[in-house]
């Protein structure tokens, strides 16, 4: 038998076989086809009636095939052959094993449900290794003992090297194919509308949601440019945005899209450049329908503006009644009546300030310009604010020091609004400074700006919270701190920025907080407030 095999495995035969197999293993194959071809070629070359192949990926079982049969149920293979048999031994040891007599060998556990597996004879088991990774094993069996010679092993090794490379390649391709399919499903089933364009804005792909939202078919959309979907002339996708996108920056803006039936819908667009393949750059536009949010938001704004506005009337009545009462009771012998009336009047003023600030926040957020500006002396404005807050400071035995610069230039501002900025900052300083502390209010000028600074000896503001305290409803979570709603500083920021100024805080936990705001001396046109539609990230 040995001599016969020697003859069959002549060098020419071997080369012809390997060459044939190499040609057969091409990129169009699926991993299962590769496994079958490698299995058939090996069994044919070695003349073995029994052969099986097991494929692995990242040491996980991928599949098992037997010669002349279909795919084998993984469960018994895993439990039986891989756990205790010859294939498992080869997988763990990364080397070829020959069993010259299988009848007494404990490693010989033929494949379950394979009645043709021999119980006698010899077996050869070869690992399929590619770039150091185990990608499978081939087991060959023959009813004759000592059937497999060194030459047979050599040939099997050559075939398995070829098979391992092809298997790795096709498994990678298969994984890529599956990922692509998953992405395609995700893309098409996404509930947001997604449009993919080239770098010039020509639409190349759209998902189902985009078609439904815009009322066009996919083919109709693929004949259009993103500029014709978005309302032209409002400039949401100007040349500068395209430049940003081309440079790889993400862009977020509010816009309006035209649907096929001629209606327009407000959208929030997230656009960014994506790289689909080599030299295949695209822009992905995600369009969020904002119609219902905008309607709801408008309703909420209108409703709260109405409520705030209507609260002013009764508050005004409270104010005038308190003033009248104070006059009536001016000679009353019980002096605590006067101080009770003072407390009531102060509280009324505080609520009125809060309502005014709420209305202002709303107006300023909508980008409304300041209407009631006049030239004022900032020192007078600061002194008035301090005078108003003095009683509150005295209640906590907090000393307010004034260090106001002389000859500051006049400022062209809405004095009621800027007055409330100072009062808000003083209110916070008093609120957060412990009893017996002090507050220093100073003014200065530098360049084209006037600075107003309020420094306290309170607990300070942690560095990481400093950036967010100017956001609406932002509060720093600290124990034993007074409660508020987190609107005061948001109002201050909007008010100062509407005057073309800026506001910031310096603080450390040892020396309290210092809030500073700067207003330009030359009154600029009211600064355009950042509308959602223009923010570029
Ligand atoms: P409110 O005081 O109503 O909570 P603000 O917008 O005025 O809202 O302030 C936001 C947060 O900033 C406060 O909750 C507080 O944590 C912090 N803060 C503001 N001013 C001071 C200050 N002078 N000292 C310490 N913390 C302050």
XYZ file of C-alpha atoms and ligand atoms in Angstrom:
564
model
C 0.000 0.000 0.000
C 2.906 2.330 0.904
C 4.521 1.946 -2.522
C 1.221 2.493 -4.250
C 0.585 5.689 -2.372
C 4.117 6.866 -3.062
C 3.392 6.449 -6.726
C 0.100 8.273 -6.604
C 1.590 11.173 -4.761
C 4.222 11.942 -7.267
C 5.437 15.499 -7.288
C 3.535 16.264 -10.517
C 0.271 14.972 -9.165
C 0.650 16.940 -6.007
C 1.365 20.146 -7.875
C -1.587 19.621 -10.212
C -3.919 19.071 -7.313
C -2.753 22.058 -5.331
C -2.945 24.180 -8.451
C -6.516 23.059 -9.127
C -7.570 23.750 -5.565
C -5.910 27.156 -5.574
C -7.910 28.082 -8.684
C -11.128 26.846 -7.163
C -10.747 28.825 -3.960
C -11.820 32.253 -5.130
C -13.292 35.289 -3.452
C -16.863 34.567 -4.544
C -17.079 31.496 -2.371
C -18.870 31.353 0.953
C -16.940 29.830 3.909
C -19.046 26.643 3.682
C -18.016 26.131 0.022
C -14.361 26.620 0.906
C -14.647 23.996 3.628
C -16.276 21.490 1.282
C -13.738 22.036 -1.496
C -10.762 21.700 0.821
C -12.317 18.581 2.324
C -13.036 16.959 -1.051
C -9.627 17.813 -2.494
C -7.771 16.398 0.506
C -9.827 13.206 0.639
C -9.406 12.715 -3.114
C -5.652 13.307 -3.028
C -5.124 10.883 -0.185
C -7.716 8.341 -1.271
C -9.466 8.304 2.086
C -13.146 7.295 2.193
C -13.753 9.157 5.446
C -13.001 12.828 6.078
C -14.424 15.705 8.041
C -13.586 19.351 8.571
C -14.356 21.684 11.483
C -14.106 25.489 11.093
C -13.318 27.916 13.910
C -13.237 31.701 14.175
C -11.541 33.374 17.092
C -11.535 29.929 18.702
C -15.321 29.677 18.373
C -16.970 26.793 16.508
C -18.264 27.920 13.087
C -19.357 24.701 11.365
C -18.583 21.055 10.630
C -18.868 19.026 7.389
C -18.301 15.356 6.618
C -17.294 13.932 3.262
C -20.341 13.250 1.098
C -22.731 14.681 3.670
C -24.184 18.016 4.638
C -23.499 20.263 7.571
C -23.343 18.458 10.887
C -25.267 19.445 13.993
C -22.783 21.424 16.124
C -24.056 20.368 19.524
C -22.723 16.741 19.622
C -19.552 17.737 17.730
C -18.764 20.328 20.355
C -19.464 18.031 23.268
C -17.928 14.932 21.808
C -15.138 15.456 19.298
C -13.840 18.899 20.241
C -14.052 18.327 23.972
C -12.357 14.906 24.142
C -11.445 13.625 20.704
C -8.599 13.825 18.209
C -9.812 17.105 16.640
C -9.895 18.802 20.046
C -6.387 17.514 20.814
C -5.033 18.932 17.516
C -6.801 22.254 18.080
C -5.227 22.663 21.476
C -1.763 21.548 20.477
C -1.532 23.220 17.061
C 0.082 20.168 15.467
C -0.632 17.309 13.066
C -1.340 13.925 14.691
C -1.346 10.464 13.070
C -3.113 7.546 14.751
C -1.737 4.363 13.105
C -4.295 2.179 14.863
C -7.554 3.820 15.855
C -9.207 0.722 17.288
C -7.607 1.043 20.710
C -7.014 4.779 20.800
C -9.067 6.780 23.319
C -8.744 9.910 21.101
C -10.681 8.245 18.304
C -14.242 9.415 18.836
C -15.804 9.317 15.379
C -18.321 11.986 14.469
C -21.684 11.264 16.046
C -24.461 10.191 13.656
C -21.900 9.186 11.045
C -22.490 5.439 10.651
C -19.754 5.234 8.021
C -17.020 6.392 10.404
C -14.543 3.539 10.654
C -13.942 1.769 13.962
C -10.706 0.260 12.692
C -7.780 1.494 10.626
C -5.777 4.742 10.875
C -6.446 8.484 11.052
C -4.669 11.747 10.270
C -5.696 15.066 11.810
C -4.222 18.347 10.526
C -4.738 21.853 11.932
C -5.663 24.713 9.584
C -3.532 27.614 10.772
C -3.416 31.062 9.202
C -1.124 33.811 10.522
C -0.816 31.927 13.789
C -4.596 31.588 14.232
C -6.350 28.251 14.364
C -9.150 28.388 11.792
C -10.076 24.704 11.650
C -9.012 21.033 11.565
C -9.295 18.303 8.937
C -9.629 14.687 10.051
C -9.019 11.891 7.527
C -9.569 8.204 8.223
C -8.817 4.982 6.311
C -9.837 1.399 7.148
C -6.199 0.246 6.722
C -3.778 0.605 9.604
C -0.662 2.821 9.184
C -2.118 4.227 5.953
C -0.731 7.777 6.281
C 2.903 8.254 5.257
C 5.136 11.297 5.692
C 4.360 12.224 2.093
C 0.639 12.168 2.793
C 1.195 14.450 5.761
C 3.218 16.836 3.585
C 0.503 17.039 1.011
C -2.221 17.516 3.613
C -0.167 20.299 5.180
C 0.132 22.100 1.840
C -3.595 21.798 1.210
C -4.459 22.916 4.712
C -2.239 25.986 4.432
C -4.033 26.942 1.267
C -7.414 26.130 2.810
C -6.667 28.078 5.991
C -5.803 31.223 4.020
C -8.913 30.920 1.829
C -11.116 30.197 4.814
C -9.827 33.210 6.757
C -10.336 35.413 3.764
C -13.881 34.261 3.046
C -14.851 34.403 6.715
C -13.671 38.024 6.844
C -15.605 38.768 3.684
C -18.665 37.079 5.120
C -18.375 39.118 8.329
C -18.050 42.314 6.268
C -21.064 41.279 4.185
C -23.107 40.649 7.307
C -22.088 44.007 8.811
C -23.065 45.722 5.591
C -26.441 43.975 5.599
C -26.984 44.939 9.230
C -26.084 48.551 8.450
C -28.441 48.566 5.462
C -31.297 47.280 7.640
C -30.530 49.791 10.370
C -30.311 52.582 7.820
C -33.583 51.704 6.161
C -35.509 51.028 9.365
C -34.222 54.082 11.265
C -37.085 56.239 12.485
C -35.221 59.442 11.662
C -34.876 60.562 8.055
C -31.383 60.013 6.686
C -30.147 61.385 3.383
C -26.683 60.592 2.006
C -25.197 62.960 -0.561
C -21.874 63.358 -2.297
C -19.673 66.304 -1.348
C -21.579 68.520 -3.820
C -24.924 67.757 -2.172
C -26.245 65.385 -4.863
C -28.447 62.813 -3.168
C -27.147 59.261 -3.557
C -29.091 57.324 -0.936
C -32.145 57.866 1.275
C -33.873 55.711 3.861
C -37.552 54.798 4.041
C -38.281 57.382 6.702
C -36.859 60.188 4.512
C -39.096 59.077 1.626
C -42.176 59.051 3.873
C -41.290 62.385 5.447
C -40.619 64.170 2.165
C -43.299 62.376 0.143
C -40.931 61.375 -2.680
C -39.858 57.944 -3.856
C -36.257 56.962 -3.393
C -35.615 57.342 -7.168
C -37.141 60.840 -7.218
C -34.971 61.927 -4.322
C -31.861 60.479 -5.930
C -32.331 62.891 -8.824
C -32.255 65.919 -6.503
C -29.698 67.966 -4.632
C -29.946 68.561 -0.872
C -30.296 72.294 -1.637
C -33.568 71.709 -3.456
C -34.982 69.792 -0.491
C -34.126 72.551 1.951
C -35.664 75.930 1.457
C -33.342 77.997 -0.692
C -32.526 81.588 0.134
C -32.560 81.194 3.916
C -28.939 80.132 3.649
C -28.995 77.206 6.072
C -26.646 75.243 3.846
C -24.480 78.023 2.567
C -21.091 77.544 0.974
C -19.412 77.989 4.367
C -21.324 75.036 5.820
C -20.294 72.857 2.911
C -16.719 73.909 3.559
C -17.072 72.909 7.225
C -18.511 69.572 6.188
C -15.778 68.953 3.667
C -13.185 69.635 6.354
C -14.799 66.869 8.419
C -16.645 69.052 10.957
C -20.157 68.159 12.043
C -22.788 70.842 11.431
C -26.090 71.289 13.239
C -28.692 73.776 12.110
C -32.382 74.433 11.989
C -33.952 74.617 8.575
C -37.117 74.101 6.609
C -37.699 71.314 4.095
C -40.119 71.342 1.174
C -42.149 68.180 0.852
C -43.465 66.945 -2.497
C -46.985 68.227 -1.798
C -45.622 71.757 -1.315
C -45.880 72.028 2.456
C -42.828 73.011 4.447
C -41.711 71.438 7.678
C -39.263 72.698 10.303
C -36.325 70.356 10.808
C -33.250 70.117 12.964
C -30.441 68.855 10.755
C -27.305 67.033 11.878
C -24.886 66.767 8.993
C -21.418 65.252 8.873
C -18.968 63.812 6.444
C -18.735 60.049 6.429
C -16.294 57.777 4.720
C -17.931 54.802 3.082
C -14.891 53.412 1.338
C -11.614 54.493 -0.173
C -12.137 57.774 -2.075
C -15.844 57.491 -1.399
C -16.623 60.442 0.845
C -20.221 61.295 1.503
C -22.253 63.654 3.645
C -24.891 62.196 5.932
C -27.854 64.478 6.677
C -30.106 63.427 9.539
C -33.356 65.381 9.473
C -35.411 65.525 12.685
C -38.984 66.683 12.150
C -39.512 69.561 14.572
C -43.061 70.570 13.620
C -44.818 69.286 16.719
C -42.011 70.375 19.082
C -42.116 73.895 17.663
C -45.881 74.068 18.013
C -45.729 72.790 21.578
C -42.864 75.106 22.457
C -44.761 78.096 21.057
C -47.859 77.089 22.993
C -45.837 76.760 26.183
C -44.176 80.135 25.638
C -47.453 81.896 24.895
C -49.103 80.335 27.894
C -46.323 81.184 30.330
C -45.993 84.721 28.942
C -49.714 85.161 29.531
C -49.464 83.843 33.087
C -46.424 85.991 33.945
C -48.083 89.005 32.423
C -51.338 88.503 34.304
C -49.509 88.113 37.602
C -48.182 91.634 37.324
C -51.660 93.208 37.794
C -52.459 91.734 41.242
C -48.836 92.307 42.281
C -49.188 95.975 41.422
C -52.289 96.099 43.620
C -50.381 94.516 46.494
C -47.642 97.115 46.058
C -49.968 100.123 46.080
C -51.966 98.715 49.019
C -48.790 98.220 51.021
C -47.609 101.745 50.257
C -51.010 103.147 51.296
C -51.006 101.066 54.489
C -47.519 102.296 55.328
C -48.627 105.903 55.012
C -51.745 105.273 57.080
C -49.806 103.592 59.834
C -46.822 105.928 59.846
C -47.656 107.215 63.325
C -48.661 103.880 64.749
C -47.096 103.272 68.138
C -46.284 99.636 67.384
C -43.095 99.976 65.281
C -43.020 96.314 64.338
C -45.997 97.022 62.070
C -43.745 99.194 59.897
C -41.052 96.560 59.715
C -43.633 93.897 58.815
C -44.842 96.136 56.016
C -41.227 96.566 54.854
C -40.773 92.795 54.673
C -44.011 92.460 52.684
C -42.950 95.263 50.297
C -39.520 93.665 49.795
C -41.048 90.291 49.043
C -43.436 91.880 46.557
C -40.475 93.556 44.811
C -38.607 90.256 44.710
C -41.540 88.430 43.067
C -41.975 91.304 40.587
C -38.263 91.124 39.704
C -38.546 87.395 39.172
C -41.540 87.804 36.861
C -39.800 90.570 34.912
C -36.734 88.368 34.522
C -38.814 85.423 33.341
C -40.461 87.603 30.710
C -37.090 89.038 29.719
C -35.501 85.589 29.403
C -38.269 84.605 27.060
C -38.076 87.765 24.981
C -34.294 87.677 24.771
C -34.211 83.987 23.885
C -36.523 84.730 20.991
C -33.911 87.200 19.752
C -35.969 90.319 20.422
C -34.036 93.557 20.452
C -33.818 95.866 23.460
C -36.361 98.628 23.172
C -35.965 100.884 26.166
C -32.353 102.015 26.180
C -31.129 105.291 27.549
C -27.899 106.935 28.664
C -27.316 106.243 32.340
C -24.664 106.715 35.015
C -23.661 103.233 36.069
C -22.682 104.389 39.616
C -26.227 105.577 40.278
C -27.634 102.314 38.983
C -25.284 100.303 41.245
C -26.003 102.505 44.294
C -29.764 102.099 43.809
C -29.396 98.337 43.561
C -27.249 98.192 46.704
C -29.736 100.388 48.575
C -32.538 97.989 47.683
C -30.593 94.949 48.870
C -29.132 96.599 52.002
C -31.913 95.466 54.400
C -31.503 91.864 53.259
C -27.739 92.058 53.893
C -28.290 93.623 57.294
C -30.552 90.766 58.319
C -27.522 88.479 57.897
C -25.061 91.076 59.249
C -23.291 91.108 55.914
C -21.347 94.254 55.135
C -21.627 95.653 51.593
C -18.633 97.767 50.602
C -18.735 100.041 47.571
C -15.620 100.847 45.533
C -17.035 102.756 42.594
C -14.678 104.442 40.142
C -15.212 108.141 39.452
C -15.766 109.565 36.013
C -16.985 106.384 34.353
C -18.433 107.046 30.911
C -22.204 107.039 30.456
C -23.693 103.769 29.275
C -26.517 103.351 26.784
C -28.525 100.522 28.364
C -31.935 99.297 29.434
C -31.424 100.483 33.012
C -34.239 98.414 34.502
C -32.730 95.275 32.999
C -29.116 96.021 33.973
C -30.344 97.099 37.434
C -31.898 93.657 37.822
C -28.613 92.042 36.751
C -26.814 93.814 39.621
C -29.639 92.986 42.040
C -29.578 89.321 41.014
C -25.828 89.111 41.563
C -26.165 90.880 44.927
C -29.071 88.641 45.865
C -26.951 85.531 45.165
C -23.962 86.982 47.025
C -26.159 87.641 50.099
C -27.929 84.296 49.770
C -24.740 82.214 49.600
C -22.500 84.218 51.969
C -22.686 83.107 55.603
C -23.623 85.551 58.369
C -20.955 88.102 59.218
C -19.364 87.959 55.724
C -18.810 90.830 53.351
C -19.548 91.802 49.765
C -17.574 94.278 47.695
C -19.138 95.982 44.710
C -16.677 97.746 42.469
C -16.636 99.359 39.045
C -13.779 100.107 36.676
C -13.160 100.922 33.066
C -10.696 99.458 30.613
C -10.483 100.025 26.895
C -13.945 100.261 25.532
C -15.599 98.515 28.459
C -17.005 99.264 31.884
C -16.650 96.484 34.454
C -19.023 95.869 37.330
C -17.741 93.382 39.891
C -19.464 91.744 42.868
C -17.177 89.832 45.184
C -18.361 87.829 48.168
C -16.864 85.779 50.989
C -19.207 82.843 50.423
C -18.421 79.175 49.833
C -17.236 79.670 46.228
C -18.272 77.606 43.231
C -16.464 74.380 42.285
C -14.428 74.837 39.099
C -16.293 72.127 37.188
C -19.641 73.851 37.896
C -18.546 77.330 36.840
C -19.267 76.846 33.143
C -22.798 75.607 33.648
C -24.200 77.955 36.301
C -25.169 80.439 33.584
C -27.442 77.835 31.969
C -31.154 77.952 32.643
C -32.196 75.903 35.693
C -28.596 74.965 36.498
C -27.903 74.631 40.199
C -24.816 73.371 41.955
C -25.651 70.460 44.198
C -24.201 71.315 47.600
C -25.444 70.396 50.995
C -26.924 73.017 53.342
C -27.261 75.558 50.542
C -30.265 77.833 50.051
C -32.751 76.745 47.386
C -33.400 78.594 44.158
C -34.633 77.783 40.667
C -31.438 78.471 38.773
C -32.842 81.242 36.587
C -31.039 84.294 37.981
C -27.676 83.834 36.283
C -29.279 82.681 33.017
C -31.177 85.967 32.965
C -27.977 87.933 33.798
C -26.091 86.320 30.921
C -28.860 86.904 28.366
C -29.349 90.497 29.530
C -25.638 91.357 29.455
C -25.099 89.671 26.077
C -28.122 91.469 24.619
C -26.193 94.663 25.440
C -23.130 93.344 23.603
C -21.370 92.588 26.899
C -20.082 89.485 28.665
C -20.266 87.981 32.142
C -18.059 85.495 33.974
C -17.133 84.191 37.404
C -13.857 83.666 39.209
C -14.084 81.549 42.256
C -12.245 79.261 44.536
C -13.499 77.526 47.597
C -11.228 79.529 49.929
C -11.968 83.085 48.897
C -15.581 83.128 47.722
C -16.900 84.089 44.299
C -16.351 87.121 42.111
C -18.906 87.783 39.389
C -17.898 90.357 36.786
C -19.791 91.725 33.853
C -18.453 94.042 31.192
C -20.581 96.380 29.087
C -19.307 98.148 25.966
C -19.148 101.934 26.214
C -19.946 102.529 22.583
C -23.424 101.093 22.363
C -23.317 98.481 19.627
C -26.444 97.344 17.874
C -28.128 94.744 20.022
C -26.111 91.611 19.641
C -27.850 88.923 17.624
C -28.574 86.179 20.080
C -27.551 82.700 19.056
C -30.562 81.210 17.340
C -30.540 77.449 17.221
C -30.362 77.561 13.456
C -26.863 79.009 13.244
C -24.881 77.005 15.752
C -21.940 75.256 14.188
C -20.199 72.650 16.302
P -30.436 80.174 42.026
O -29.613 81.019 42.945
O -31.858 80.555 41.959
O -30.253 78.718 42.262
P -28.805 81.269 39.903
O -28.914 81.116 38.428
O -28.825 82.633 40.439
O -29.941 80.386 40.537
O -27.482 80.554 40.370
C -27.164 79.246 39.877
C -26.289 78.497 40.861
O -24.999 79.116 40.935
C -26.811 78.524 42.293
O -27.707 77.464 42.507
C -25.554 78.387 43.109
O -25.213 77.018 43.231
C -24.482 79.033 42.252
N -24.175 80.426 42.706
C -24.621 81.568 42.156
N -24.101 82.640 42.779
C -23.311 82.163 43.768
C -22.472 82.772 44.776
N -22.355 84.095 44.881
N -21.789 81.944 45.611
C -21.898 80.594 45.497
N -22.656 79.971 44.565
C -23.352 80.736 43.715
